[in-house]
mmCIF file of N, CA and C in Angstrom:
data_model
loop_
_atom_site.group_PDB
_atom_site.id
_atom_site.type_symbol
_atom_site.label_atom_id
_atom_site.label_comp_id
_atom_site.label_asym_id
_atom_site.label_seq_id
_atom_site.Cartn_x
_atom_site.Cartn_y
_atom_site.Cartn_z
ATOM 1 N N MET A 1 -14.582 2.348 -114.168
ATOM 2 C CA MET A 1 -13.675 2.399 -113.040
ATOM 3 C C MET A 1 -12.487 1.490 -113.337
ATOM 4 N N ALA A 2 -11.273 2.014 -113.196
ATOM 5 C CA ALA A 2 -10.073 1.240 -113.471
ATOM 6 C C ALA A 2 -9.791 0.281 -112.321
ATOM 7 N N LYS A 3 -9.329 -0.899 -112.709
ATOM 8 C CA LYS A 3 -8.987 -1.893 -111.706
ATOM 9 C C LYS A 3 -7.592 -1.609 -111.160
ATOM 10 N N GLN A 4 -7.441 -1.611 -109.858
ATOM 11 C CA GLN A 4 -6.161 -1.400 -109.184
ATOM 12 C C GLN A 4 -5.517 -2.757 -108.917
ATOM 13 N N THR A 5 -4.273 -2.912 -109.289
ATOM 14 C CA THR A 5 -3.565 -4.147 -108.989
ATOM 15 C C THR A 5 -2.311 -3.819 -108.202
ATOM 16 N N GLY A 6 -1.816 -4.764 -107.487
ATOM 17 C CA GLY A 6 -0.606 -4.567 -106.700
ATOM 18 C C GLY A 6 -0.567 -5.545 -105.556
ATOM 19 N N ARG A 7 0.591 -5.647 -104.954
ATOM 20 C CA ARG A 7 0.766 -6.551 -103.828
ATOM 21 C C ARG A 7 0.170 -5.945 -102.574
ATOM 22 N N GLN A 8 -0.358 -6.785 -101.758
ATOM 23 C CA GLN A 8 -0.846 -6.372 -100.460
ATOM 24 C C GLN A 8 -0.009 -7.070 -99.402
ATOM 25 N N GLY A 9 0.100 -6.473 -98.262
ATOM 26 C CA GLY A 9 0.818 -7.093 -97.169
ATOM 27 C C GLY A 9 2.229 -6.574 -96.978
ATOM 28 N N ASP A 10 2.766 -5.821 -97.926
ATOM 29 C CA ASP A 10 4.113 -5.273 -97.798
ATOM 30 C C ASP A 10 4.128 -3.887 -97.167
ATOM 31 N N VAL A 11 2.979 -3.336 -96.928
ATOM 32 C CA VAL A 11 2.884 -1.986 -96.374
ATOM 33 C C VAL A 11 3.173 -2.033 -94.881
ATOM 34 N N THR A 12 4.071 -1.149 -94.430
ATOM 35 C CA THR A 12 4.349 -1.032 -93.004
ATOM 36 C C THR A 12 4.131 0.411 -92.581
ATOM 37 N N THR A 13 3.834 0.608 -91.349
ATOM 38 C CA THR A 13 3.701 1.956 -90.803
ATOM 39 C C THR A 13 4.575 2.064 -89.563
ATOM 40 N N GLU A 14 5.016 3.270 -89.306
ATOM 41 C CA GLU A 14 5.838 3.550 -88.136
ATOM 42 C C GLU A 14 5.456 4.931 -87.626
ATOM 43 N N LYS A 15 5.010 5.008 -86.389
ATOM 44 C CA LYS A 15 4.686 6.297 -85.792
ATOM 45 C C LYS A 15 5.995 7.015 -85.485
ATOM 46 N N LEU A 16 6.205 8.170 -86.097
ATOM 47 C CA LEU A 16 7.448 8.904 -85.923
ATOM 48 C C LEU A 16 7.406 9.862 -84.741
ATOM 49 N N VAL A 17 6.281 10.479 -84.524
ATOM 50 C CA VAL A 17 6.133 11.382 -83.387
ATOM 51 C C VAL A 17 4.643 11.553 -83.095
ATOM 52 N N GLN A 18 4.289 11.559 -81.821
ATOM 53 C CA GLN A 18 2.928 11.862 -81.391
ATOM 54 C C GLN A 18 3.046 12.458 -79.997
ATOM 55 N N SER A 19 2.601 13.683 -79.852
ATOM 56 C CA SER A 19 2.750 14.356 -78.569
ATOM 57 C C SER A 19 1.808 15.535 -78.491
ATOM 58 N N ASP A 20 1.479 15.932 -77.285
ATOM 59 C CA ASP A 20 0.661 17.129 -77.087
ATOM 60 C C ASP A 20 1.535 18.329 -76.724
ATOM 61 N N CYS A 21 2.855 18.176 -76.946
ATOM 62 C CA CYS A 21 3.761 19.287 -76.675
ATOM 63 C C CYS A 21 4.889 19.301 -77.699
ATOM 64 N N ALA A 22 5.594 20.412 -77.747
ATOM 65 C CA ALA A 22 6.694 20.608 -78.681
ATOM 66 C C ALA A 22 7.952 19.901 -78.196
ATOM 67 N N TRP A 23 8.986 19.916 -79.023
ATOM 68 C CA TRP A 23 10.272 19.279 -78.697
ATOM 69 C C TRP A 23 10.868 19.806 -77.409
ATOM 70 N N ASN A 24 10.574 21.087 -77.081
ATOM 71 C CA ASN A 24 11.142 21.702 -75.881
ATOM 72 C C ASN A 24 10.244 21.538 -74.654
ATOM 73 N N GLY A 25 9.159 20.772 -74.782
ATOM 74 C CA GLY A 25 8.282 20.507 -73.653
ATOM 75 C C GLY A 25 7.103 21.452 -73.502
ATOM 76 N N SER A 26 7.051 22.519 -74.304
ATOM 77 C CA SER A 26 5.923 23.455 -74.178
ATOM 78 C C SER A 26 4.659 22.817 -74.755
ATOM 79 N N PRO A 27 3.548 22.868 -73.992
ATOM 80 C CA PRO A 27 2.312 22.209 -74.419
ATOM 81 C C PRO A 27 1.596 22.971 -75.534
ATOM 82 N N TYR A 28 0.916 22.233 -76.379
ATOM 83 C CA TYR A 28 0.029 22.846 -77.369
ATOM 84 C C TYR A 28 -1.288 23.155 -76.679
ATOM 85 N N GLU A 29 -1.774 24.362 -76.857
ATOM 86 C CA GLU A 29 -3.016 24.777 -76.198
ATOM 87 C C GLU A 29 -4.238 24.585 -77.090
ATOM 88 N N SER A 30 -4.132 24.962 -78.375
ATOM 89 C CA SER A 30 -5.271 24.823 -79.284
ATOM 90 C C SER A 30 -4.814 25.048 -80.718
ATOM 91 N N TYR A 31 -5.668 24.650 -81.642
ATOM 92 C CA TYR A 31 -5.427 24.941 -83.046
ATOM 93 C C TYR A 31 -6.001 26.321 -83.351
ATOM 94 N N PRO A 32 -5.511 26.971 -84.392
ATOM 95 C CA PRO A 32 -6.082 28.268 -84.772
ATOM 96 C C PRO A 32 -7.557 28.116 -85.152
ATOM 97 N N GLN A 33 -8.330 29.155 -84.906
ATOM 98 C CA GLN A 33 -9.750 29.147 -85.256
ATOM 99 C C GLN A 33 -9.915 29.442 -86.741
ATOM 100 N N GLY A 34 -10.862 28.781 -87.382
ATOM 101 C CA GLY A 34 -11.133 28.988 -88.793
ATOM 102 C C GLY A 34 -11.068 27.676 -89.548
ATOM 103 N N ARG A 35 -11.278 27.788 -90.839
ATOM 104 C CA ARG A 35 -11.239 26.600 -91.694
ATOM 105 C C ARG A 35 -9.798 26.106 -91.808
ATOM 106 N N PRO A 36 -9.544 24.851 -91.457
ATOM 107 C CA PRO A 36 -8.173 24.335 -91.482
ATOM 108 C C PRO A 36 -7.543 24.409 -92.868
ATOM 109 N N GLN A 37 -6.260 24.707 -92.865
ATOM 110 C CA GLN A 37 -5.463 24.667 -94.088
ATOM 111 C C GLN A 37 -4.120 24.038 -93.722
ATOM 112 N N LEU A 38 -3.862 22.862 -94.272
ATOM 113 C CA LEU A 38 -2.596 22.190 -94.035
ATOM 114 C C LEU A 38 -1.601 22.610 -95.107
ATOM 115 N N THR A 39 -0.362 22.813 -94.706
ATOM 116 C CA THR A 39 0.709 23.175 -95.628
ATOM 117 C C THR A 39 1.881 22.241 -95.369
ATOM 118 N N VAL A 40 2.431 21.680 -96.437
ATOM 119 C CA VAL A 40 3.611 20.830 -96.331
ATOM 120 C C VAL A 40 4.730 21.505 -97.119
ATOM 121 N N MET A 41 5.838 21.752 -96.449
ATOM 122 C CA MET A 41 6.987 22.429 -97.058
ATOM 123 C C MET A 41 8.206 21.518 -96.983
ATOM 124 N N LYS A 42 9.037 21.584 -98.022
ATOM 125 C CA LYS A 42 10.334 20.917 -97.990
ATOM 126 C C LYS A 42 11.387 22.012 -97.913
ATOM 127 N N MET A 43 12.244 21.937 -96.917
ATOM 128 C CA MET A 43 13.272 22.948 -96.695
ATOM 129 C C MET A 43 14.642 22.289 -96.854
ATOM 130 N N THR A 44 15.487 22.900 -97.657
ATOM 131 C CA THR A 44 16.861 22.442 -97.815
ATOM 132 C C THR A 44 17.767 23.483 -97.187
ATOM 133 N N ILE A 45 18.527 23.077 -96.183
ATOM 134 C CA ILE A 45 19.362 23.991 -95.414
ATOM 135 C C ILE A 45 20.826 23.622 -95.654
ATOM 136 N N PRO A 46 21.610 24.520 -96.242
ATOM 137 C CA PRO A 46 23.023 24.211 -96.495
ATOM 138 C C PRO A 46 23.794 23.988 -95.185
ATOM 139 N N ALA A 47 24.959 23.347 -95.310
ATOM 140 C CA ALA A 47 25.843 23.165 -94.155
ATOM 141 C C ALA A 47 26.254 24.529 -93.609
ATOM 142 N N HIS A 48 26.517 24.602 -92.322
ATOM 143 C CA HIS A 48 26.968 25.824 -91.639
ATOM 144 C C HIS A 48 25.976 26.984 -91.797
ATOM 145 N N THR A 49 24.684 26.668 -91.716
ATOM 146 C CA THR A 49 23.638 27.692 -91.853
ATOM 147 C C THR A 49 22.915 27.873 -90.531
ATOM 148 N N LEU A 50 22.758 29.115 -90.140
ATOM 149 C CA LEU A 50 22.033 29.485 -88.930
ATOM 150 C C LEU A 50 20.725 30.134 -89.365
ATOM 151 N N LEU A 51 19.599 29.471 -89.105
ATOM 152 C CA LEU A 51 18.306 30.057 -89.436
ATOM 153 C C LEU A 51 18.013 31.194 -88.458
ATOM 154 N N PRO A 52 17.241 32.192 -88.870
ATOM 155 C CA PRO A 52 16.937 33.303 -87.966
ATOM 156 C C PRO A 52 15.993 32.876 -86.835
ATOM 157 N N TRP A 53 16.053 33.621 -85.729
ATOM 158 C CA TRP A 53 15.107 33.398 -84.635
ATOM 159 C C TRP A 53 13.705 33.649 -85.180
ATOM 160 N N HIS A 54 12.757 32.788 -84.795
ATOM 161 C CA HIS A 54 11.382 32.913 -85.279
ATOM 162 C C HIS A 54 10.437 32.155 -84.345
ATOM 163 N N SER A 55 9.152 32.313 -84.600
ATOM 164 C CA SER A 55 8.135 31.543 -83.887
ATOM 165 C C SER A 55 7.077 31.120 -84.900
ATOM 166 N N HIS A 56 6.208 30.212 -84.478
ATOM 167 C CA HIS A 56 5.124 29.727 -85.327
ATOM 168 C C HIS A 56 3.799 29.969 -84.619
ATOM 169 N N PRO A 57 2.796 30.458 -85.351
ATOM 170 C CA PRO A 57 1.494 30.698 -84.729
ATOM 171 C C PRO A 57 0.593 29.467 -84.703
ATOM 172 N N MET A 58 1.052 28.349 -85.297
ATOM 173 C CA MET A 58 0.234 27.143 -85.327
ATOM 174 C C MET A 58 1.094 25.908 -85.090
ATOM 175 N N PRO A 59 0.484 24.817 -84.632
ATOM 176 C CA PRO A 59 1.239 23.581 -84.466
ATOM 177 C C PRO A 59 1.797 23.101 -85.801
ATOM 178 N N ASN A 60 2.984 22.526 -85.746
ATOM 179 C CA ASN A 60 3.579 21.928 -86.936
ATOM 180 C C ASN A 60 4.567 20.853 -86.514
ATOM 181 N N ALA A 61 4.786 19.927 -87.424
ATOM 182 C CA ALA A 61 5.710 18.831 -87.164
ATOM 183 C C ALA A 61 6.658 18.703 -88.339
ATOM 184 N N ALA A 62 7.879 18.273 -88.058
ATOM 185 C CA ALA A 62 8.906 18.172 -89.087
ATOM 186 C C ALA A 62 9.543 16.791 -89.083
ATOM 187 N N TYR A 63 10.052 16.407 -90.252
ATOM 188 C CA TYR A 63 10.743 15.130 -90.435
ATOM 189 C C TYR A 63 12.063 15.413 -91.143
ATOM 190 N N ILE A 64 13.148 14.914 -90.609
ATOM 191 C CA ILE A 64 14.463 15.117 -91.201
ATOM 192 C C ILE A 64 14.697 14.018 -92.247
ATOM 193 N N ILE A 65 14.786 14.404 -93.507
ATOM 194 C CA ILE A 65 15.029 13.459 -94.594
ATOM 195 C C ILE A 65 16.502 13.075 -94.623
ATOM 196 N N SER A 66 17.371 14.087 -94.548
ATOM 197 C CA SER A 66 18.806 13.825 -94.578
ATOM 198 C C SER A 66 19.535 14.867 -93.748
ATOM 199 N N GLY A 67 20.740 14.523 -93.318
ATOM 200 C CA GLY A 67 21.544 15.436 -92.514
ATOM 201 C C GLY A 67 21.072 15.480 -91.075
ATOM 202 N N GLN A 68 21.367 16.589 -90.434
ATOM 203 C CA GLN A 68 20.888 16.808 -89.067
ATOM 204 C C GLN A 68 20.668 18.294 -88.850
ATOM 205 N N LEU A 69 19.820 18.591 -87.885
ATOM 206 C CA LEU A 69 19.481 19.959 -87.536
ATOM 207 C C LEU A 69 19.564 20.083 -86.020
ATOM 208 N N ILE A 70 20.134 21.161 -85.567
ATOM 209 C CA ILE A 70 20.180 21.425 -84.135
ATOM 210 C C ILE A 70 19.135 22.486 -83.837
ATOM 211 N N LEU A 71 18.208 22.174 -82.936
ATOM 212 C CA LEU A 71 17.145 23.090 -82.534
ATOM 213 C C LEU A 71 17.601 23.824 -81.290
ATOM 214 N N GLU A 72 17.266 25.113 -81.213
ATOM 215 C CA GLU A 72 17.668 25.919 -80.063
ATOM 216 C C GLU A 72 16.494 26.774 -79.599
ATOM 217 N N ASP A 73 16.186 26.708 -78.317
ATOM 218 C CA ASP A 73 15.119 27.498 -77.700
ATOM 219 C C ASP A 73 15.717 28.798 -77.168
ATOM 220 N N LYS A 74 15.166 29.932 -77.558
ATOM 221 C CA LYS A 74 15.729 31.232 -77.163
ATOM 222 C C LYS A 74 15.623 31.476 -75.657
ATOM 223 N N GLN A 75 14.485 31.172 -75.075
ATOM 224 C CA GLN A 75 14.255 31.474 -73.664
ATOM 225 C C GLN A 75 15.138 30.649 -72.731
ATOM 226 N N THR A 76 15.240 29.359 -72.998
ATOM 227 C CA THR A 76 15.972 28.486 -72.083
ATOM 228 C C THR A 76 17.401 28.188 -72.540
ATOM 229 N N GLY A 77 17.660 28.367 -73.840
ATOM 230 C CA GLY A 77 18.961 28.008 -74.379
ATOM 231 C C GLY A 77 19.111 26.511 -74.623
ATOM 232 N N ASN A 78 18.073 25.743 -74.318
ATOM 233 C CA ASN A 78 18.122 24.302 -74.533
ATOM 234 C C ASN A 78 18.256 23.986 -76.014
ATOM 235 N N THR A 79 18.981 22.924 -76.324
ATOM 236 C CA THR A 79 19.131 22.474 -77.695
ATOM 237 C C THR A 79 18.764 21.002 -77.793
ATOM 238 N N ARG A 80 18.477 20.608 -79.034
ATOM 239 C CA ARG A 80 18.194 19.197 -79.315
ATOM 240 C C ARG A 80 18.690 18.907 -80.725
ATOM 241 N N VAL A 81 19.389 17.810 -80.893
ATOM 242 C CA VAL A 81 19.871 17.397 -82.202
ATOM 243 C C VAL A 81 18.864 16.410 -82.792
ATOM 244 N N VAL A 82 18.398 16.701 -84.015
ATOM 245 C CA VAL A 82 17.515 15.787 -84.728
ATOM 246 C C VAL A 82 18.224 15.366 -86.010
ATOM 247 N N LYS A 83 18.239 14.065 -86.246
ATOM 248 C CA LYS A 83 18.992 13.498 -87.360
ATOM 249 C C LYS A 83 18.056 12.863 -88.377
ATOM 250 N N ALA A 84 18.617 12.531 -89.535
ATOM 251 C CA ALA A 84 17.854 11.883 -90.595
ATOM 252 C C ALA A 84 17.046 10.719 -90.043
ATOM 253 N N GLY A 85 15.774 10.673 -90.432
ATOM 254 C CA GLY A 85 14.883 9.616 -89.965
ATOM 255 C C GLY A 85 14.130 9.957 -88.700
ATOM 256 N N MET A 86 14.426 11.116 -88.111
ATOM 257 C CA MET A 86 13.746 11.525 -86.876
ATOM 258 C C MET A 86 12.698 12.591 -87.191
ATOM 259 N N ALA A 87 11.656 12.654 -86.373
ATOM 260 C CA ALA A 87 10.610 13.666 -86.488
ATOM 261 C C ALA A 87 10.514 14.419 -85.172
ATOM 262 N N PHE A 88 9.997 15.649 -85.237
ATOM 263 C CA PHE A 88 9.809 16.439 -84.022
ATOM 264 C C PHE A 88 8.670 17.421 -84.208
ATOM 265 N N ASN A 89 8.045 17.790 -83.094
ATOM 266 C CA ASN A 89 7.008 18.828 -83.089
ATOM 267 C C ASN A 89 7.675 20.159 -82.772
ATOM 268 N N GLU A 90 7.359 21.179 -83.560
ATOM 269 C CA GLU A 90 7.918 22.505 -83.292
ATOM 270 C C GLU A 90 7.074 23.223 -82.248
ATOM 271 N N SER A 91 7.678 24.198 -81.599
ATOM 272 C CA SER A 91 6.963 24.980 -80.593
ATOM 273 C C SER A 91 6.117 26.058 -81.270
ATOM 274 N N THR A 92 5.053 26.462 -80.594
ATOM 275 C CA THR A 92 4.200 27.535 -81.096
ATOM 276 C C THR A 92 4.310 28.721 -80.145
ATOM 277 N N GLY A 93 4.451 29.910 -80.735
ATOM 278 C CA GLY A 93 4.490 31.130 -79.939
ATOM 279 C C GLY A 93 5.776 31.334 -79.154
ATOM 280 N N GLU A 94 6.741 30.456 -79.296
ATOM 281 C CA GLU A 94 8.009 30.586 -78.579
ATOM 282 C C GLU A 94 9.138 30.770 -79.583
ATOM 283 N N ILE A 95 10.071 31.630 -79.262
ATOM 284 C CA ILE A 95 11.160 31.948 -80.177
ATOM 285 C C ILE A 95 12.203 30.836 -80.166
ATOM 286 N N HIS A 96 12.563 30.406 -81.355
ATOM 287 C CA HIS A 96 13.519 29.318 -81.520
ATOM 288 C C HIS A 96 14.191 29.447 -82.886
ATOM 289 N N ARG A 97 15.176 28.603 -83.131
ATOM 290 C CA ARG A 97 15.821 28.540 -84.437
ATOM 291 C C ARG A 97 16.454 27.170 -84.606
ATOM 292 N N GLY A 98 16.908 26.926 -85.809
ATOM 293 C CA GLY A 98 17.634 25.709 -86.100
ATOM 294 C C GLY A 98 18.920 26.066 -86.813
ATOM 295 N N TYR A 99 19.890 25.171 -86.730
ATOM 296 C CA TYR A 99 21.116 25.400 -87.488
ATOM 297 C C TYR A 99 21.762 24.074 -87.839
ATOM 298 N N THR A 100 22.569 24.135 -88.905
ATOM 299 C CA THR A 100 23.309 22.967 -89.353
ATOM 300 C C THR A 100 24.781 23.158 -89.027
ATOM 301 N N THR A 101 25.511 22.073 -89.023
ATOM 302 C CA THR A 101 26.954 22.138 -88.798
ATOM 303 C C THR A 101 27.656 21.656 -90.070
ATOM 304 N N GLU A 102 28.307 20.536 -90.030
ATOM 305 C CA GLU A 102 29.143 20.066 -91.140
ATOM 306 C C GLU A 102 28.382 19.574 -92.376
ATOM 307 N N GLN A 103 27.105 19.244 -92.195
ATOM 308 C CA GLN A 103 26.362 18.705 -93.330
ATOM 309 C C GLN A 103 25.048 19.443 -93.532
ATOM 310 N N PRO A 104 24.566 19.501 -94.777
ATOM 311 C CA PRO A 104 23.273 20.128 -95.032
ATOM 312 C C PRO A 104 22.148 19.262 -94.470
ATOM 313 N N ALA A 105 20.957 19.816 -94.424
ATOM 314 C CA ALA A 105 19.790 19.072 -93.954
ATOM 315 C C ALA A 105 18.613 19.297 -94.892
ATOM 316 N N GLU A 106 17.843 18.246 -95.107
ATOM 317 C CA GLU A 106 16.577 18.350 -95.824
ATOM 318 C C GLU A 106 15.481 18.004 -94.834
ATOM 319 N N VAL A 107 14.487 18.875 -94.760
ATOM 320 C CA VAL A 107 13.432 18.748 -93.762
ATOM 321 C C VAL A 107 12.074 18.917 -94.436
ATOM 322 N N VAL A 108 11.110 18.071 -94.089
ATOM 323 C CA VAL A 108 9.732 18.246 -94.527
ATOM 324 C C VAL A 108 8.931 18.668 -93.301
ATOM 325 N N ILE A 109 8.187 19.766 -93.438
ATOM 326 C CA ILE A 109 7.430 20.334 -92.320
ATOM 327 C C ILE A 109 5.957 20.413 -92.708
ATOM 328 N N THR A 110 5.087 19.951 -91.813
ATOM 329 C CA THR A 110 3.647 20.039 -92.018
ATOM 330 C C THR A 110 3.063 21.005 -90.997
ATOM 331 N N TYR A 111 2.408 22.053 -91.493
ATOM 332 C CA TYR A 111 1.813 23.091 -90.651
ATOM 333 C C TYR A 111 0.303 22.908 -90.620
ATOM 334 N N ALA A 112 -0.312 23.034 -89.441
ATOM 335 C CA ALA A 112 -1.755 22.923 -89.275
ATOM 336 C C ALA A 112 -2.310 24.310 -88.936
ATOM 337 N N GLY A 113 -2.533 25.121 -89.965
ATOM 338 C CA GLY A 113 -3.008 26.494 -89.768
ATOM 339 C C GLY A 113 -4.367 26.720 -90.384
ATOM 340 N N VAL A 114 -4.638 27.969 -90.718
ATOM 341 C CA VAL A 114 -5.856 28.369 -91.413
ATOM 342 C C VAL A 114 -5.459 29.286 -92.566
ATOM 343 N N ALA A 115 -6.350 29.441 -93.523
ATOM 344 C CA ALA A 115 -6.080 30.264 -94.702
ATOM 345 C C ALA A 115 -5.645 31.672 -94.290
ATOM 346 N N GLY A 116 -4.616 32.180 -94.955
ATOM 347 C CA GLY A 116 -4.129 33.525 -94.693
ATOM 348 C C GLY A 116 -3.149 33.645 -93.551
ATOM 349 N N MET A 117 -2.917 32.589 -92.835
ATOM 350 C CA MET A 117 -2.018 32.625 -91.684
ATOM 351 C C MET A 117 -0.575 32.440 -92.135
ATOM 352 N N THR A 118 0.329 33.244 -91.603
ATOM 353 C CA THR A 118 1.748 33.095 -91.919
ATOM 354 C C THR A 118 2.287 31.859 -91.203
ATOM 355 N N LEU A 119 3.195 31.142 -91.872
ATOM 356 C CA LEU A 119 3.726 29.910 -91.301
ATOM 357 C C LEU A 119 4.769 30.170 -90.217
ATOM 358 N N SER A 120 5.497 31.269 -90.366
ATOM 359 C CA SER A 120 6.591 31.591 -89.459
ATOM 360 C C SER A 120 6.640 33.095 -89.270
ATOM 361 N N GLU A 121 6.911 33.517 -88.064
ATOM 362 C CA GLU A 121 7.005 34.945 -87.747
ATOM 363 C C GLU A 121 8.415 35.252 -87.263
ATOM 364 N N PRO A 122 9.124 36.161 -87.964
ATOM 365 C CA PRO A 122 10.490 36.496 -87.545
ATOM 366 C C PRO A 122 10.514 37.190 -86.190
ATOM 367 N N SER A 123 11.635 37.029 -85.500
ATOM 368 C CA SER A 123 11.825 37.666 -84.211
ATOM 369 C C SER A 123 12.925 38.706 -84.319
ATOM 370 N N ALA A 124 12.913 39.679 -83.436
ATOM 371 C CA ALA A 124 13.905 40.751 -83.455
ATOM 372 C C ALA A 124 15.237 40.309 -82.857
ATOM 373 N N TYR A 125 15.319 39.130 -82.271
ATOM 374 C CA TYR A 125 16.569 38.672 -81.640
ATOM 375 C C TYR A 125 17.613 38.354 -82.656
#
């Protein structure tokens, strides 16, 4: 067994987001049934990009590495600006999208689904 060396005591933690509902206030009802499969994706969105309307079948959370993203809820029209260093919970089963303005955005998203489940479902809007 290899010996691990390093400094202790310099580690810090910061809770970025913890909630039982999405950014738009819609509550999470349950996780998908089946053996859990976590997926972590890094998304790079160029400046002046409008993502298509979509929904998610499972809870997921995102962290903005750089830039900013504007979230938009289709049903209510509500928006929220999330900037570098901020995290948010995405809505499940509700149509929404994100878009960038003057600067690109890098986002890391963690999905809590099950094997074979699609991460995002496009909408006809």
